[in-house]
Coordinates of C-alpha atoms (C1' of nucleotides) in Angstrom, one line a residue:
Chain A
X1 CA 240.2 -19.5 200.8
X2 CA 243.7 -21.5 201.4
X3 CA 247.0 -21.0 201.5
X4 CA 248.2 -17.3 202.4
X5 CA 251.6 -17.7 202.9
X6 CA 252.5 -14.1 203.8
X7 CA 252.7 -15.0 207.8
X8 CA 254.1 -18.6 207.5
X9 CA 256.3 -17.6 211.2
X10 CA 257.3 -20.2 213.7
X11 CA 255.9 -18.3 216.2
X12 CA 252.5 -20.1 216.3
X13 CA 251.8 -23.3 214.3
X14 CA 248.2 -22.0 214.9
X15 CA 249.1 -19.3 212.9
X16 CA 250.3 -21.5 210.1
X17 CA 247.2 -24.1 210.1
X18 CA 244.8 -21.2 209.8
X19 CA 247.1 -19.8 206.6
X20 CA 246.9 -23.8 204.8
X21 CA 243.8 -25.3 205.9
X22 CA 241.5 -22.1 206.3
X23 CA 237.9 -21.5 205.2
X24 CA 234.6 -22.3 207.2
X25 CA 234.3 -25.3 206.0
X26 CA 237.6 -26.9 206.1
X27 CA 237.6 -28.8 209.3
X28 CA 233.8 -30.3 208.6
X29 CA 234.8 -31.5 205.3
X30 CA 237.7 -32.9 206.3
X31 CA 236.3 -34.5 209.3
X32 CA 233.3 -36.1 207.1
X33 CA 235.9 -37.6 204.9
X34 CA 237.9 -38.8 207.7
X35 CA 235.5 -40.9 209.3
X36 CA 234.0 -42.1 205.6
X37 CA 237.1 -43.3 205.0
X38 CA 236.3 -44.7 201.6
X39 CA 235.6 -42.9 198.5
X40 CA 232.4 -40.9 198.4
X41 CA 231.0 -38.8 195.6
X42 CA 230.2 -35.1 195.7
X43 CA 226.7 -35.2 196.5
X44 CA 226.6 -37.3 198.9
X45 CA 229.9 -35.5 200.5
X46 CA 227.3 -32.1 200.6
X47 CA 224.8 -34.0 201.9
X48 CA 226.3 -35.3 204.8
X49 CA 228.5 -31.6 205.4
X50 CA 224.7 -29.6 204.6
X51 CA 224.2 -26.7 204.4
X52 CA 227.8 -26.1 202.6
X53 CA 227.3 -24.8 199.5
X54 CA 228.5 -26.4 196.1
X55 CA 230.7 -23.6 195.2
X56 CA 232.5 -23.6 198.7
X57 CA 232.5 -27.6 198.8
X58 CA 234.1 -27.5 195.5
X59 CA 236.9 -24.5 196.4
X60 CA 237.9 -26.4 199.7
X61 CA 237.9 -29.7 197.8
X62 CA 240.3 -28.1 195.4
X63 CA 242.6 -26.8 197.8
X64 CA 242.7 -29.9 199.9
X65 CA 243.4 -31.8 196.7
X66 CA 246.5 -29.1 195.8
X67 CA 248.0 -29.6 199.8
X68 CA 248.0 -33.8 199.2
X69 CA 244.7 -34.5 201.3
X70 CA 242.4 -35.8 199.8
X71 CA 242.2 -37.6 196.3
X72 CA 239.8 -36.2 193.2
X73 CA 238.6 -39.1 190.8
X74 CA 236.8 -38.1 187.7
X75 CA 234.6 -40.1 185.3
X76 CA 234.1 -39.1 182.0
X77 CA 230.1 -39.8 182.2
X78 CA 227.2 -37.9 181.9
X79 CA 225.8 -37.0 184.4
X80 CA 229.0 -36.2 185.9
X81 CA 230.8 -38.6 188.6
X82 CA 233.2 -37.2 191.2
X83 CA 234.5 -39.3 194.0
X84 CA 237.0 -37.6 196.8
X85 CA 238.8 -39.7 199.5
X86 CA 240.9 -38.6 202.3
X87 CA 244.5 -39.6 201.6
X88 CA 247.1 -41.0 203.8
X89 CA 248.6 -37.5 204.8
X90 CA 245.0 -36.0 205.4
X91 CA 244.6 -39.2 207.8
X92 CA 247.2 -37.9 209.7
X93 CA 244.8 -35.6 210.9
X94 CA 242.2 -38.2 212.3
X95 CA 243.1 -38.2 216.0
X96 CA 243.2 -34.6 216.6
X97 CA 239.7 -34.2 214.8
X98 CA 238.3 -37.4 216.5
X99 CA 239.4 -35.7 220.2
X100 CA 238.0 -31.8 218.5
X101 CA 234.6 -34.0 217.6
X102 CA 234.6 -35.7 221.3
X103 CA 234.9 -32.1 222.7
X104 CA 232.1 -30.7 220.9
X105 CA 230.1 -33.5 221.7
X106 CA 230.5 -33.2 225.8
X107 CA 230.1 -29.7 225.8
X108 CA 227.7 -28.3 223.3
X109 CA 225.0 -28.0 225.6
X110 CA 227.1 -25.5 228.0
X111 CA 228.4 -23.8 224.9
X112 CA 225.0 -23.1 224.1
X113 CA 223.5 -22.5 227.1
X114 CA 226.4 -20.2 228.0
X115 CA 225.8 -18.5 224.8
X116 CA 221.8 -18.3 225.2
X117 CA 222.0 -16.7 228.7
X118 CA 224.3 -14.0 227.7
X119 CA 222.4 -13.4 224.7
X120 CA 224.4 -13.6 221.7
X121 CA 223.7 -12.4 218.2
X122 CA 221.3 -15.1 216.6
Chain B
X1 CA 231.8 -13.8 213.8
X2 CA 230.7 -16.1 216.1
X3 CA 227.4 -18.2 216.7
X4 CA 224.5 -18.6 214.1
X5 CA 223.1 -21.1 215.7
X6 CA 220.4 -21.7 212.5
X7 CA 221.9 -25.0 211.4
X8 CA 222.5 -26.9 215.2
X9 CA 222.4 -30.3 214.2
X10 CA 223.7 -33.2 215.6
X11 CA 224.5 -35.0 211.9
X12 CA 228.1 -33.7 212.0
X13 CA 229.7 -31.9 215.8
X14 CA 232.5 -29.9 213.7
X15 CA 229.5 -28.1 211.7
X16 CA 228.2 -27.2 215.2
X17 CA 231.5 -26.2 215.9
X18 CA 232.1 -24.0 213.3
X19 CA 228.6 -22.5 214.3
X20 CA 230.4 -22.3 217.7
X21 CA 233.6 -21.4 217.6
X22 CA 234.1 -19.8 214.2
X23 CA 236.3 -17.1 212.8
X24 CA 239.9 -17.5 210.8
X25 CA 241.5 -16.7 214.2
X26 CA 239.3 -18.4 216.8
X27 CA 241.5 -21.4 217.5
X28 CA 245.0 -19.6 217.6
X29 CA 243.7 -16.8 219.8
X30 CA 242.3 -20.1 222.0
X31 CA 245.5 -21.8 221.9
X32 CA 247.7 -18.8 223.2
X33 CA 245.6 -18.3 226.0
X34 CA 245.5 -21.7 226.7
X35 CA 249.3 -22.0 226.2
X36 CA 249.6 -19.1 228.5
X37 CA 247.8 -20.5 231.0
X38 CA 247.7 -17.5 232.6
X39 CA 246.2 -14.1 232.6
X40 CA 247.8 -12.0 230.0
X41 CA 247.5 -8.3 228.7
X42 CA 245.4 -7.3 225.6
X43 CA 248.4 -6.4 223.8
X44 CA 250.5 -9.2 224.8
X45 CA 248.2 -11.1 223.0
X46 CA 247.5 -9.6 219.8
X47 CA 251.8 -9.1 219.6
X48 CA 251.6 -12.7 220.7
X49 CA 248.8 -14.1 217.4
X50 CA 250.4 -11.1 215.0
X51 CA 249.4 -10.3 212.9
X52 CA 245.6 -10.5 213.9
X53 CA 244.3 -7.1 213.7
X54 CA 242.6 -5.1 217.0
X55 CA 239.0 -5.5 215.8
X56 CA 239.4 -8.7 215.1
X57 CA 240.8 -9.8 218.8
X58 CA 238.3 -7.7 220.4
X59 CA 235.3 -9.4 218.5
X60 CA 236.8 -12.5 219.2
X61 CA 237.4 -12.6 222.6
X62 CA 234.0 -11.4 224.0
X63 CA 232.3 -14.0 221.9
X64 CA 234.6 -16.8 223.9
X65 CA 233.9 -14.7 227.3
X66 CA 230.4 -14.5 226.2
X67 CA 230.7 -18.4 225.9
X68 CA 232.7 -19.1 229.1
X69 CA 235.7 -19.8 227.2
X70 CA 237.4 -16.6 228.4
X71 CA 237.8 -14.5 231.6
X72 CA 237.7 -10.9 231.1
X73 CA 239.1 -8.2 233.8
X74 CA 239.2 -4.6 233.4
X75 CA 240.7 -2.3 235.6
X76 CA 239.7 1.3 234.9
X77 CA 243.1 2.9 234.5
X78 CA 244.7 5.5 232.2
X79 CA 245.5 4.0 229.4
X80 CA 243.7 1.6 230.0
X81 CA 244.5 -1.9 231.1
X82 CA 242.3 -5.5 230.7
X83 CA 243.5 -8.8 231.4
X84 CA 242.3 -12.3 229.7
X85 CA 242.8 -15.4 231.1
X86 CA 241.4 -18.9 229.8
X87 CA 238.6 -20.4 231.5
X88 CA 238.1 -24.1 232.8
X89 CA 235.7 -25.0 230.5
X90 CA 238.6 -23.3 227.9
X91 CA 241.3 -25.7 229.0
X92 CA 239.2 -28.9 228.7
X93 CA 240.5 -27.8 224.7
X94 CA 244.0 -28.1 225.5
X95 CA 244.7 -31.5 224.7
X96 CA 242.8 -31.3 221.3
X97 CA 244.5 -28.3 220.4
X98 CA 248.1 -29.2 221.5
X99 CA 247.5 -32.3 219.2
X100 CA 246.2 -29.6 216.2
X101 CA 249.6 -27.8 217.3
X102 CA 251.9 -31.5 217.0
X103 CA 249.8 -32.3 213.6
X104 CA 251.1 -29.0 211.9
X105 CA 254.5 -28.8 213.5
X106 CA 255.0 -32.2 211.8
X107 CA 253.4 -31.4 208.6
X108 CA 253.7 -28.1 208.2
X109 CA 257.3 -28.4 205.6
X110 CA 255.3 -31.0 203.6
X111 CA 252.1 -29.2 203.3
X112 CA 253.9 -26.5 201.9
X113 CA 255.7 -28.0 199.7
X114 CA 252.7 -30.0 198.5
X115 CA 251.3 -26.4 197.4
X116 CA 254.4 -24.6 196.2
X117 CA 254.8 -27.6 193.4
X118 CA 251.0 -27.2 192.9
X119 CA 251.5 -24.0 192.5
X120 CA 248.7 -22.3 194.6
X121 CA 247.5 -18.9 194.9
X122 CA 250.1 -16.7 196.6
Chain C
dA1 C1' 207.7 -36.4 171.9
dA2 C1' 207.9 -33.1 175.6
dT3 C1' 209.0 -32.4 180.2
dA4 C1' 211.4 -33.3 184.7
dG5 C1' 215.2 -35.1 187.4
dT6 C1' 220.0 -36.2 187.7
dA7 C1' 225.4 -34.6 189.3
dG8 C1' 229.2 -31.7 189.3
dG9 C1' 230.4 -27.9 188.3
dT10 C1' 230.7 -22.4 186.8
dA11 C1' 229.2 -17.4 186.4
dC12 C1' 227.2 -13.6 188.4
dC13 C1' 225.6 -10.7 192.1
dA14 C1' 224.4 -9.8 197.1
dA15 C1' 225.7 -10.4 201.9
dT16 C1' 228.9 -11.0 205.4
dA17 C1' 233.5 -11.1 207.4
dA18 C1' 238.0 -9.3 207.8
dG19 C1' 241.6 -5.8 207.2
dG20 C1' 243.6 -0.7 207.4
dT21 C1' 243.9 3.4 209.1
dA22 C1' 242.7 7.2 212.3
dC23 C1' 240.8 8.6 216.7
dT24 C1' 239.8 8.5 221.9
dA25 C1' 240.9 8.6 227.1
dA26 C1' 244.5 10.4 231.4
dG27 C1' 248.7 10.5 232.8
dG28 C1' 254.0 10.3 232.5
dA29 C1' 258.5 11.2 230.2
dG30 C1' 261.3 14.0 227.4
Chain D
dC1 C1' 254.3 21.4 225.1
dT2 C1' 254.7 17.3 222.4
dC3 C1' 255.0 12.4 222.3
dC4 C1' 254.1 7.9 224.0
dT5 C1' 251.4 4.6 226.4
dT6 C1' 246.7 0.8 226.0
dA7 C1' 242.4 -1.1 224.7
dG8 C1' 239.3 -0.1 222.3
dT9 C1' 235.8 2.2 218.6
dA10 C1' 234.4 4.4 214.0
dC11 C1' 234.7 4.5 209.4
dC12 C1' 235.9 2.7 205.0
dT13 C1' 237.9 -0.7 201.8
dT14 C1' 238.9 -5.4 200.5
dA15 C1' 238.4 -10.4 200.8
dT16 C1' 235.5 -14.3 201.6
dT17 C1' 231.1 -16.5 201.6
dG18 C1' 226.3 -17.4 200.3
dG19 C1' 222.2 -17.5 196.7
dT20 C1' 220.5 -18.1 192.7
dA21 C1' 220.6 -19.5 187.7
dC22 C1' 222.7 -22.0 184.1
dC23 C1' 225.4 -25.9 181.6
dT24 C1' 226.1 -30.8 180.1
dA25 C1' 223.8 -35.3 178.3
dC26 C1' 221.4 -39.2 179.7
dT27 C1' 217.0 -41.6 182.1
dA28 C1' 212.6 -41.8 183.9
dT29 C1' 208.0 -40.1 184.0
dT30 C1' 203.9 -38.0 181.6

DNA sequence: AATAGTAGGTACCAATAAGGTACTAAGGAG
DNA sequence: CTCCTTAGTACCTTATTGGTACCTACTATT
């Protein structure tokens, strides 16, 4: 999951992102958040990131929450009530995944074509 | 590794990206090479992304030559000698990553410490 | 009144991904 | 002769991820 501090080098700042903000699902959540920029509950947050899987939603939320990303809001109710929103550090972060998002937008159909033609693993 | 391309959708581009491009050291192996900008020894780059293990690099990099991220050139000596070199379609991710790169450079002291006082897995 | 659905988890087990050696090839240096 | 080189591959162990089932207590349907 996140945080693996054992190769924090100045080498690579790669490297280092990989070591705080790793896991699958790290970048999607984040992303989703981002552009919600409001509060949103957990549901609806696993809805949108489909087809994470509660416990991985949760163990990324958690971590974000421990690095100062994203805010965690419980209410004492039953059923339960959980709101996350991105905070103004995990902002920060909007540009580079808005220009990530444009990317994978112009060229997901070469990516997958490319892929297809020289027959990848499905 | 890379591409499972069961969950395609267009709701969210990062989860096709993950789909895509996955793999804890798929962006800085993508970054060094784009970095580099030029072709670059097998073992320049794993010394280069340390400490990323050989199988790991291996499996990585012919998934992005099998996407037309990565050029791939073996010449048939003794021992052996193959050459990588990022792709056009590869350095269309240059300014996205270089602006991943800038985000963590400035963040990287307070992410850290966000998770030492939080006291986070080690 | 008994069941079904709700939301945010947790516990447990299976599947997958990643890491750690050791091994290979042909030649050159010591 | 032995060691060292490089880009892998094979084999095995560990870490991460996924797939159910279960819990809470209230509300709506049957």
């Amino acid at each position: 999951m996140a945080t693996i501090f054992t190769h924090l080098d100045d080498k690579c700042p790669m490297v280092d992102f990989v070591n705080l903000v790793s896991g699958k699902w790290a970048i999607p959540i984040l992303y989703r958040l981002i552009v919600t920029d409001d509060v949103i509950r957990f549901g609806a947050l696993q809805r949108a990131i489909a087809p994470i899987t509660q416990k991985e939603l949760t163990k990324q939320l958690r971590a974000f929450e421990t690095l100062g990303l994203v805010d965690r809001t419980v209410y004492p109710e039953m059923p339960p009530r959980v709101e996350y929103q991105i905070t103004e550090l995990g902002k920060t972060l909007k540009p580079t995944l808005d220009s990530l998002a444009d990317w994978m937008r112009e060229h997901r159909e070469q990516l997958m074509q490319a892929s297809e033609t020289n027959s990848i693993n499905l």
